[in-house]
Amino acid sequence: MKLNVLRADPAGNITLFVLDPIERERRAALAAELMRRLPDMKIDQVGFACPADADTDGRMEMMGGEFCGNATRAYAMYVARQRGGLSEVSLRVSGCDHVVTAAVDLARGAARAEMPLPRAVRAAEVEGHAGTLVDLAGIAHLVIEGVAPSEDFFRAAEPLFSAIEGLDAYGVIFLDRTSHRMTPLVKVVDTGTLIWEGSCGSGTIACAVAESTGLADGLFEQDYFQPAGVVRASIERRGGAVVSAAIGGPVTLDEPMCITL
């Protein structure tokens, strides 16, 4: 099987885009095979290019139908490059019920994308450690401090997510609030993959939501240092609620290539 693919590096969250049309029911299995068969590419996740709707510049769907902010930023840069250097790109992406706008700076190699707003935010406790559970609709994260990153802790936290309906993916974000370093461990439900991600866009927003809870209304911005890159979160609060959210940072795109599986 021959496939045209594009490897993207949005702040270390390595994403492989399949550029050929693939039926939705085949995507999860194909993504798992690509991640297994291409270890040298160090792939965190797989996205699939889809025909654009008439009212957008592009459409992209993730391997498990989840939303991914970093993949959205990277695909926006690909579309901007393909369309002659657009500075603003409108996309439909999986896991989001509205058109997403992304700002692209091809000269600087950076992109910024809108993010889903929290559907629910609540305090949660796992093994005696207090954290913040942020439900972004389709993907949710537990932001936890003072805990060494481990799969064992992730497993202990998993029952929290089973109570949330409609999750395509979920993760535990191990945060050091003093240094703003975060380590994301994310599971995609359909593929069954559990990945220590190089960076995580939705996890970045979850950290910003957790850190800004209880602060005065206005703009909260913070750079989060992740295992393979830095992602900047920007959220605005009004009346205590988050009314806008976005992430930004560097994106590197390889040239498209043809591979054989």
PDB file of C-alpha atoms in Angstrom:
ATOM      1  CA  MET A   1       0.000   0.000   0.000  1.00  0.00           C
ATOM      2  CA  LYS A   2       1.413   3.367  -1.042  1.00  0.00           C
ATOM      3  CA  LEU A   3       0.522   6.514   0.876  1.00  0.00           C
ATOM      4  CA  ASN A   4       1.360  10.175   0.467  1.00  0.00           C
ATOM      5  CA  VAL A   5       2.163  11.569   3.903  1.00  0.00           C
ATOM      6  CA  LEU A   6       3.522  14.695   5.570  1.00  0.00           C
ATOM      7  CA  ARG A   7       5.421  14.743   8.864  1.00  0.00           C
ATOM      8  CA  ALA A   8       4.817  17.855  10.975  1.00  0.00           C
ATOM      9  CA  ASP A   9       6.462  19.007  14.185  1.00  0.00           C
ATOM     10  CA  PRO A  10       4.248  21.457  16.099  1.00  0.00           C
ATOM     11  CA  ALA A  11       6.394  22.150  19.183  1.00  0.00           C
ATOM     12  CA  GLY A  12       7.465  18.519  19.440  1.00  0.00           C
ATOM     13  CA  ASN A  13       4.003  16.925  19.120  1.00  0.00           C
ATOM     14  CA  ILE A  14       5.013  14.898  16.048  1.00  0.00           C
ATOM     15  CA  THR A  15       2.039  14.418  13.731  1.00  0.00           C
ATOM     16  CA  LEU A  16       1.904  12.392  10.528  1.00  0.00           C
ATOM     17  CA  PHE A  17      -0.742  13.595   8.081  1.00  0.00           C
ATOM     18  CA  VAL A  18      -2.058  11.086   5.538  1.00  0.00           C
ATOM     19  CA  LEU A  19      -2.773  13.139   2.436  1.00  0.00           C
ATOM     20  CA  ASP A  20      -4.653  10.440   0.499  1.00  0.00           C
ATOM     21  CA  PRO A  21      -8.400   9.907   1.118  1.00  0.00           C
ATOM     22  CA  ILE A  22      -8.951   7.128   3.674  1.00  0.00           C
ATOM     23  CA  GLU A  23     -12.364   5.851   4.749  1.00  0.00           C
ATOM     24  CA  ARG A  24     -13.167   6.799   8.331  1.00  0.00           C
ATOM     25  CA  GLU A  25     -13.619   3.208   9.484  1.00  0.00           C
ATOM     26  CA  ARG A  26     -10.066   2.340   8.348  1.00  0.00           C
ATOM     27  CA  ARG A  27      -8.294   5.256  10.001  1.00  0.00           C
ATOM     28  CA  ALA A  28      -7.751   3.967  13.526  1.00  0.00           C
ATOM     29  CA  ALA A  29      -6.184   0.711  12.351  1.00  0.00           C
ATOM     30  CA  LEU A  30      -4.076   2.466   9.723  1.00  0.00           C
ATOM     31  CA  ALA A  31      -2.851   5.032  12.249  1.00  0.00           C
ATOM     32  CA  ALA A  32      -1.820   2.301  14.676  1.00  0.00           C
ATOM     33  CA  GLU A  33       0.051   0.514  11.870  1.00  0.00           C
ATOM     34  CA  LEU A  34       1.850   3.692  10.788  1.00  0.00           C
ATOM     35  CA  MET A  35       2.957   4.419  14.345  1.00  0.00           C
ATOM     36  CA  ARG A  36       4.192   0.833  14.729  1.00  0.00           C
ATOM     37  CA  ARG A  37       5.896   0.535  11.327  1.00  0.00           C
ATOM     38  CA  LEU A  38       7.607   3.936  11.304  1.00  0.00           C
ATOM     39  CA  PRO A  39       9.433   4.141  14.659  1.00  0.00           C
ATOM     40  CA  ASP A  40      12.188   6.383  13.275  1.00  0.00           C
ATOM     41  CA  MET A  41       9.619   9.132  12.637  1.00  0.00           C
ATOM     42  CA  LYS A  42       8.774   9.213  16.387  1.00  0.00           C
ATOM     43  CA  ILE A  43       5.079   9.789  15.622  1.00  0.00           C
ATOM     44  CA  ASP A  44       2.784  10.856  18.472  1.00  0.00           C
ATOM     45  CA  GLN A  45      -0.395  10.857  16.397  1.00  0.00           C
ATOM     46  CA  VAL A  46      -1.865  10.609  12.898  1.00  0.00           C
ATOM     47  CA  GLY A  47      -4.230  12.994  11.129  1.00  0.00           C
ATOM     48  CA  PHE A  48      -6.084  12.569   7.843  1.00  0.00           C
ATOM     49  CA  ALA A  49      -6.552  15.204   5.159  1.00  0.00           C
ATOM     50  CA  CYS A  50     -10.151  15.404   3.938  1.00  0.00           C
ATOM     51  CA  PRO A  51     -11.849  17.373   1.141  1.00  0.00           C
ATOM     52  CA  ALA A  52     -12.472  20.944   2.237  1.00  0.00           C
ATOM     53  CA  ASP A  53     -16.011  22.214   2.656  1.00  0.00           C
ATOM     54  CA  ALA A  54     -17.101  25.121   0.491  1.00  0.00           C
ATOM     55  CA  ASP A  55     -16.952  27.571   3.411  1.00  0.00           C
ATOM     56  CA  THR A  56     -13.475  26.634   4.685  1.00  0.00           C
ATOM     57  CA  ASP A  57      -9.892  26.418   3.474  1.00  0.00           C
ATOM     58  CA  GLY A  58      -9.386  22.840   4.646  1.00  0.00           C
ATOM     59  CA  ARG A  59     -10.600  19.882   6.662  1.00  0.00           C
ATOM     60  CA  MET A  60      -8.607  17.487   8.854  1.00  0.00           C
ATOM     61  CA  GLU A  61      -9.702  14.594  11.050  1.00  0.00           C
ATOM     62  CA  MET A  62      -7.588  12.890  13.700  1.00  0.00           C
ATOM     63  CA  MET A  63      -6.999   9.148  13.946  1.00  0.00           C
ATOM     64  CA  GLY A  64      -9.606   8.601  16.662  1.00  0.00           C
ATOM     65  CA  GLY A  65     -11.937  11.477  15.789  1.00  0.00           C
ATOM     66  CA  GLU A  66     -10.438  13.511  18.631  1.00  0.00           C
ATOM     67  CA  PHE A  67      -9.542  17.193  18.635  1.00  0.00           C
ATOM     68  CA  CYS A  68      -5.871  18.173  18.674  1.00  0.00           C
ATOM     69  CA  GLY A  69      -4.792  21.807  18.864  1.00  0.00           C
ATOM     70  CA  ASN A  70      -1.209  21.177  17.804  1.00  0.00           C
ATOM     71  CA  ALA A  71      -2.267  19.101  14.794  1.00  0.00           C
ATOM     72  CA  THR A  72      -4.746  21.850  13.891  1.00  0.00           C
ATOM     73  CA  ARG A  73      -1.941  24.437  13.969  1.00  0.00           C
ATOM     74  CA  ALA A  74       0.271  22.226  11.828  1.00  0.00           C
ATOM     75  CA  TYR A  75      -2.426  21.449   9.277  1.00  0.00           C
ATOM     76  CA  ALA A  76      -3.267  25.149   9.048  1.00  0.00           C
ATOM     77  CA  MET A  77       0.350  25.828   8.122  1.00  0.00           C
ATOM     78  CA  TYR A  78       0.245  23.098   5.477  1.00  0.00           C
ATOM     79  CA  VAL A  79      -2.954  24.562   3.976  1.00  0.00           C
ATOM     80  CA  ALA A  80      -1.495  28.084   4.085  1.00  0.00           C
ATOM     81  CA  ARG A  81       1.581  26.889   2.218  1.00  0.00           C
ATOM     82  CA  GLN A  82      -0.485  24.972  -0.355  1.00  0.00           C
ATOM     83  CA  ARG A  83      -2.689  27.998  -0.983  1.00  0.00           C
ATOM     84  CA  GLY A  84       0.100  30.418  -1.736  1.00  0.00           C
ATOM     85  CA  GLY A  85       0.875  31.869   1.680  1.00  0.00           C
ATOM     86  CA  LEU A  86      -2.380  32.554   3.493  1.00  0.00           C
ATOM     87  CA  SER A  87      -1.965  34.322   6.823  1.00  0.00           C
ATOM     88  CA  GLU A  88      -5.357  33.193   8.150  1.00  0.00           C
ATOM     89  CA  VAL A  89      -6.840  29.765   7.591  1.00  0.00           C
ATOM     90  CA  SER A  90     -10.327  28.446   8.369  1.00  0.00           C
ATOM     91  CA  LEU A  91     -10.575  24.724   9.089  1.00  0.00           C
ATOM     92  CA  ARG A  92     -13.058  22.088  10.055  1.00  0.00           C
ATOM     93  CA  VAL A  93     -11.389  19.598  12.364  1.00  0.00           C
ATOM     94  CA  SER A  94     -12.535  16.496  14.181  1.00  0.00           C
ATOM     95  CA  GLY A  95     -13.729  16.853  17.743  1.00  0.00           C
ATOM     96  CA  CYS A  96     -14.861  20.467  17.253  1.00  0.00           C
ATOM     97  CA  ASP A  97     -18.399  21.511  16.330  1.00  0.00           C
ATOM     98  CA  HIS A  98     -17.474  24.821  14.698  1.00  0.00           C
ATOM     99  CA  VAL A  99     -15.025  26.225  12.157  1.00  0.00           C
ATOM    100  CA  VAL A 100     -11.599  26.887  13.678  1.00  0.00           C
ATOM    101  CA  THR A 101      -9.572  29.944  12.660  1.00  0.00           C
ATOM    102  CA  ALA A 102      -5.791  29.773  12.688  1.00  0.00           C
ATOM    103  CA  ALA A 103      -3.251  32.562  12.159  1.00  0.00           C
ATOM    104  CA  VAL A 104      -0.148  31.445  10.245  1.00  0.00           C
ATOM    105  CA  ASP A 105       3.228  33.162   9.916  1.00  0.00           C
ATOM    106  CA  LEU A 106       5.117  31.168   7.302  1.00  0.00           C
ATOM    107  CA  ALA A 107       8.195  33.386   7.521  1.00  0.00           C
ATOM    108  CA  ARG A 108       8.566  32.762  11.261  1.00  0.00           C
ATOM    109  CA  GLY A 109       7.406  29.159  11.099  1.00  0.00           C
ATOM    110  CA  ALA A 110       4.664  29.670  13.679  1.00  0.00           C
ATOM    111  CA  ALA A 111       0.911  29.200  13.906  1.00  0.00           C
ATOM    112  CA  ARG A 112      -1.797  30.036  16.426  1.00  0.00           C
ATOM    113  CA  ALA A 113      -5.191  28.312  16.582  1.00  0.00           C
ATOM    114  CA  GLU A 114      -8.447  28.752  18.442  1.00  0.00           C
ATOM    115  CA  MET A 115      -9.221  26.064  21.002  1.00  0.00           C
ATOM    116  CA  PRO A 116     -12.479  24.606  22.337  1.00  0.00           C
ATOM    117  CA  LEU A 117     -13.807  26.187  25.515  1.00  0.00           C
ATOM    118  CA  PRO A 118     -14.140  24.108  28.687  1.00  0.00           C
ATOM    119  CA  ARG A 119     -17.441  22.277  28.960  1.00  0.00           C
ATOM    120  CA  ALA A 120     -16.831  21.650  32.651  1.00  0.00           C
ATOM    121  CA  VAL A 121     -14.081  22.284  35.204  1.00  0.00           C
ATOM    122  CA  ARG A 122     -13.988  20.689  38.634  1.00  0.00           C
ATOM    123  CA  ALA A 123     -11.656  19.714  41.433  1.00  0.00           C
ATOM    124  CA  ALA A 124     -10.677  16.039  41.510  1.00  0.00           C
ATOM    125  CA  GLU A 125      -8.553  13.843  43.746  1.00  0.00           C
ATOM    126  CA  VAL A 126      -6.495  10.763  42.874  1.00  0.00           C
ATOM    127  CA  GLU A 127      -4.533   8.790  45.468  1.00  0.00           C
ATOM    128  CA  GLY A 128      -4.690  11.723  47.853  1.00  0.00           C
ATOM    129  CA  HIS A 129      -3.437  14.245  45.281  1.00  0.00           C
ATOM    130  CA  ALA A 130      -5.701  17.179  44.399  1.00  0.00           C
ATOM    131  CA  GLY A 131      -6.005  18.236  40.776  1.00  0.00           C
ATOM    132  CA  THR A 132      -8.259  19.974  38.276  1.00  0.00           C
ATOM    133  CA  LEU A 133     -10.325  18.014  35.762  1.00  0.00           C
ATOM    134  CA  VAL A 134     -10.910  20.043  32.583  1.00  0.00           C
ATOM    135  CA  ASP A 135     -13.472  18.742  30.071  1.00  0.00           C
ATOM    136  CA  LEU A 136     -12.963  20.336  26.656  1.00  0.00           C
ATOM    137  CA  ALA A 137     -15.753  18.318  24.972  1.00  0.00           C
ATOM    138  CA  GLY A 138     -14.325  15.279  23.213  1.00  0.00           C
ATOM    139  CA  ILE A 139     -11.065  15.454  25.126  1.00  0.00           C
ATOM    140  CA  ALA A 140     -10.480  15.930  28.842  1.00  0.00           C
ATOM    141  CA  HIS A 141      -7.402  16.297  31.030  1.00  0.00           C
ATOM    142  CA  LEU A 142      -6.580  15.962  34.693  1.00  0.00           C
ATOM    143  CA  VAL A 143      -4.019  18.623  35.630  1.00  0.00           C
ATOM    144  CA  ILE A 144      -2.063  17.371  38.630  1.00  0.00           C
ATOM    145  CA  GLU A 145       0.826  18.886  40.597  1.00  0.00           C
ATOM    146  CA  GLY A 146       3.399  17.353  42.904  1.00  0.00           C
ATOM    147  CA  VAL A 147       3.228  13.902  41.297  1.00  0.00           C
ATOM    148  CA  ALA A 148       6.041  12.187  39.403  1.00  0.00           C
ATOM    149  CA  PRO A 149       4.891  11.340  35.860  1.00  0.00           C
ATOM    150  CA  SER A 150       3.986   7.651  35.611  1.00  0.00           C
ATOM    151  CA  GLU A 151       1.652   5.296  33.814  1.00  0.00           C
ATOM    152  CA  ASP A 152       0.629   3.865  37.183  1.00  0.00           C
ATOM    153  CA  PHE A 153      -0.796   7.232  38.230  1.00  0.00           C
ATOM    154  CA  PHE A 154      -2.537   7.545  34.866  1.00  0.00           C
ATOM    155  CA  ARG A 155      -4.228   4.186  35.427  1.00  0.00           C
ATOM    156  CA  ALA A 156      -5.337   5.274  38.873  1.00  0.00           C
ATOM    157  CA  ALA A 157      -6.865   8.430  37.354  1.00  0.00           C
ATOM    158  CA  GLU A 158      -8.676   6.673  34.472  1.00  0.00           C
ATOM    159  CA  PRO A 159     -11.958   6.108  36.357  1.00  0.00           C
ATOM    160  CA  LEU A 160     -12.423   9.900  36.422  1.00  0.00           C
ATOM    161  CA  PHE A 161     -12.693   9.913  32.636  1.00  0.00           C
ATOM    162  CA  SER A 162     -15.076   6.959  32.375  1.00  0.00           C
ATOM    163  CA  ALA A 163     -17.749   9.145  33.950  1.00  0.00           C
ATOM    164  CA  ILE A 164     -17.485  11.747  31.131  1.00  0.00           C
ATOM    165  CA  GLU A 165     -19.598  11.007  28.067  1.00  0.00           C
ATOM    166  CA  GLY A 166     -18.353  11.352  24.513  1.00  0.00           C
ATOM    167  CA  LEU A 167     -14.584  11.374  25.079  1.00  0.00           C
ATOM    168  CA  ASP A 168     -12.433  10.572  22.046  1.00  0.00           C
ATOM    169  CA  ALA A 169      -9.250  11.056  24.087  1.00  0.00           C
ATOM    170  CA  TYR A 170      -8.119  11.924  27.596  1.00  0.00           C
ATOM    171  CA  GLY A 171      -4.898  12.578  29.444  1.00  0.00           C
ATOM    172  CA  VAL A 172      -3.105  13.358  32.650  1.00  0.00           C
ATOM    173  CA  ILE A 173      -0.984  16.511  32.593  1.00  0.00           C
ATOM    174  CA  PHE A 174       1.771  16.434  35.216  1.00  0.00           C
ATOM    175  CA  LEU A 175       2.432  20.115  35.980  1.00  0.00           C
ATOM    176  CA  ASP A 176       5.153  21.940  37.894  1.00  0.00           C
ATOM    177  CA  ARG A 177       3.488  25.305  38.430  1.00  0.00           C
ATOM    178  CA  THR A 178       6.708  26.992  39.591  1.00  0.00           C
ATOM    179  CA  SER A 179       8.623  26.324  36.382  1.00  0.00           C
ATOM    180  CA  HIS A 180       5.524  25.921  34.149  1.00  0.00           C
ATOM    181  CA  ARG A 181       6.849  22.589  32.948  1.00  0.00           C
ATOM    182  CA  MET A 182       4.247  20.017  31.976  1.00  0.00           C
ATOM    183  CA  THR A 183       4.466  16.374  30.960  1.00  0.00           C
ATOM    184  CA  PRO A 184       1.445  15.053  29.014  1.00  0.00           C
ATOM    185  CA  LEU A 185       0.369  11.405  28.912  1.00  0.00           C
ATOM    186  CA  VAL A 186      -2.582  11.006  26.534  1.00  0.00           C
ATOM    187  CA  LYS A 187      -4.784   8.070  25.491  1.00  0.00           C
ATOM    188  CA  VAL A 188      -6.818   7.953  22.264  1.00  0.00           C
ATOM    189  CA  VAL A 189      -9.833   5.740  22.792  1.00  0.00           C
ATOM    190  CA  ASP A 190     -10.385   4.291  19.292  1.00  0.00           C
ATOM    191  CA  THR A 191      -6.742   3.357  18.693  1.00  0.00           C
ATOM    192  CA  GLY A 192      -6.029   2.366  22.289  1.00  0.00           C
ATOM    193  CA  THR A 193      -2.726   4.236  22.125  1.00  0.00           C
ATOM    194  CA  LEU A 194      -1.187   5.715  25.271  1.00  0.00           C
ATOM    195  CA  ILE A 195       1.507   8.247  24.369  1.00  0.00           C
ATOM    196  CA  TRP A 196       3.966  10.408  26.295  1.00  0.00           C
ATOM    197  CA  GLU A 197       3.478  13.358  23.961  1.00  0.00           C
ATOM    198  CA  GLY A 198       6.252  15.771  23.092  1.00  0.00           C
ATOM    199  CA  SER A 199       3.728  18.531  23.652  1.00  0.00           C
ATOM    200  CA  CYS A 200      -0.049  18.735  23.984  1.00  0.00           C
ATOM    201  CA  GLY A 201      -2.180  21.662  22.869  1.00  0.00           C
ATOM    202  CA  SER A 202      -5.373  20.754  24.704  1.00  0.00           C
ATOM    203  CA  GLY A 203      -3.314  19.892  27.779  1.00  0.00           C
ATOM    204  CA  THR A 204      -1.717  23.329  27.563  1.00  0.00           C
ATOM    205  CA  ILE A 205      -5.147  24.964  27.652  1.00  0.00           C
ATOM    206  CA  ALA A 206      -6.162  22.700  30.538  1.00  0.00           C
ATOM    207  CA  CYS A 207      -3.123  23.927  32.509  1.00  0.00           C
ATOM    208  CA  ALA A 208      -3.995  27.552  31.770  1.00  0.00           C
ATOM    209  CA  VAL A 209      -7.602  26.964  32.868  1.00  0.00           C
ATOM    210  CA  ALA A 210      -6.405  25.323  36.095  1.00  0.00           C
ATOM    211  CA  GLU A 211      -3.858  28.046  36.851  1.00  0.00           C
ATOM    212  CA  SER A 212      -6.209  30.939  36.132  1.00  0.00           C
ATOM    213  CA  THR A 213      -9.137  29.607  38.150  1.00  0.00           C
ATOM    214  CA  GLY A 214     -10.045  32.194  40.767  1.00  0.00           C
ATOM    215  CA  LEU A 215      -8.079  35.011  39.117  1.00  0.00           C
ATOM    216  CA  ALA A 216      -9.620  38.332  38.105  1.00  0.00           C
ATOM    217  CA  ASP A 217     -11.317  38.616  34.721  1.00  0.00           C
ATOM    218  CA  GLY A 218      -9.109  39.437  31.776  1.00  0.00           C
ATOM    219  CA  LEU A 219      -6.393  37.858  29.650  1.00  0.00           C
ATOM    220  CA  PHE A 220      -4.214  35.068  31.040  1.00  0.00           C
ATOM    221  CA  GLU A 221      -1.181  34.100  28.964  1.00  0.00           C
ATOM    222  CA  GLN A 222       1.537  31.611  29.817  1.00  0.00           C
ATOM    223  CA  ASP A 223       4.298  29.669  28.059  1.00  0.00           C
ATOM    224  CA  TYR A 224       4.292  25.980  29.021  1.00  0.00           C
ATOM    225  CA  PHE A 225       7.571  24.106  28.704  1.00  0.00           C
ATOM    226  CA  GLN A 226       6.985  20.562  27.516  1.00  0.00           C
ATOM    227  CA  PRO A 227       9.259  17.592  26.829  1.00  0.00           C
ATOM    228  CA  ALA A 228       9.930  18.586  23.211  1.00  0.00           C
ATOM    229  CA  GLY A 229       8.841  22.205  22.848  1.00  0.00           C
ATOM    230  CA  VAL A 230       7.102  25.283  24.167  1.00  0.00           C
ATOM    231  CA  VAL A 231       3.432  26.116  23.599  1.00  0.00           C
ATOM    232  CA  ARG A 232       1.861  29.435  24.602  1.00  0.00           C
ATOM    233  CA  ALA A 233      -1.652  29.428  26.022  1.00  0.00           C
ATOM    234  CA  SER A 234      -3.934  32.466  25.870  1.00  0.00           C
ATOM    235  CA  ILE A 235      -7.318  32.473  27.590  1.00  0.00           C
ATOM    236  CA  GLU A 236      -9.746  35.244  28.426  1.00  0.00           C
ATOM    237  CA  ARG A 237     -12.133  35.157  31.360  1.00  0.00           C
ATOM    238  CA  ARG A 238     -15.319  37.157  31.849  1.00  0.00           C
ATOM    239  CA  GLY A 239     -17.487  36.702  34.899  1.00  0.00           C
ATOM    240  CA  GLY A 240     -15.141  33.925  35.926  1.00  0.00           C
ATOM    241  CA  ALA A 241     -15.884  31.900  32.772  1.00  0.00           C
ATOM    242  CA  VAL A 242     -13.444  31.186  29.938  1.00  0.00           C
ATOM    243  CA  VAL A 243     -14.798  32.950  26.840  1.00  0.00           C
ATOM    244  CA  SER A 244     -11.881  32.465  24.447  1.00  0.00           C
ATOM    245  CA  ALA A 245      -8.869  30.182  24.243  1.00  0.00           C
ATOM    246  CA  ALA A 246      -5.964  29.741  21.835  1.00  0.00           C
ATOM    247  CA  ILE A 247      -2.528  28.170  21.598  1.00  0.00           C
ATOM    248  CA  GLY A 248       0.470  29.246  19.567  1.00  0.00           C
ATOM    249  CA  GLY A 249       4.041  28.278  18.876  1.00  0.00           C
ATOM    250  CA  PRO A 250       6.497  26.985  16.305  1.00  0.00           C
ATOM    251  CA  VAL A 251       5.618  24.486  13.586  1.00  0.00           C
ATOM    252  CA  THR A 252       8.039  22.688  11.280  1.00  0.00           C
ATOM    253  CA  LEU A 253       6.788  20.891   8.180  1.00  0.00           C
ATOM    254  CA  ASP A 254       8.753  18.299   6.240  1.00  0.00           C
ATOM    255  CA  GLU A 255       8.193  17.905   2.541  1.00  0.00           C
ATOM    256  CA  PRO A 256       5.431  15.458   1.540  1.00  0.00           C
ATOM    257  CA  MET A 257       6.691  11.964   0.787  1.00  0.00           C
ATOM    258  CA  CYS A 258       5.383   8.665  -0.527  1.00  0.00           C
ATOM    259  CA  ILE A 259       5.758   5.618   1.709  1.00  0.00           C
ATOM    260  CA  THR A 260       4.971   1.955   1.182  1.00  0.00           C
ATOM    261  CA  LEU A 261       3.430  -0.186   3.903  1.00  0.00           C
TER     262      LEU A 261
END
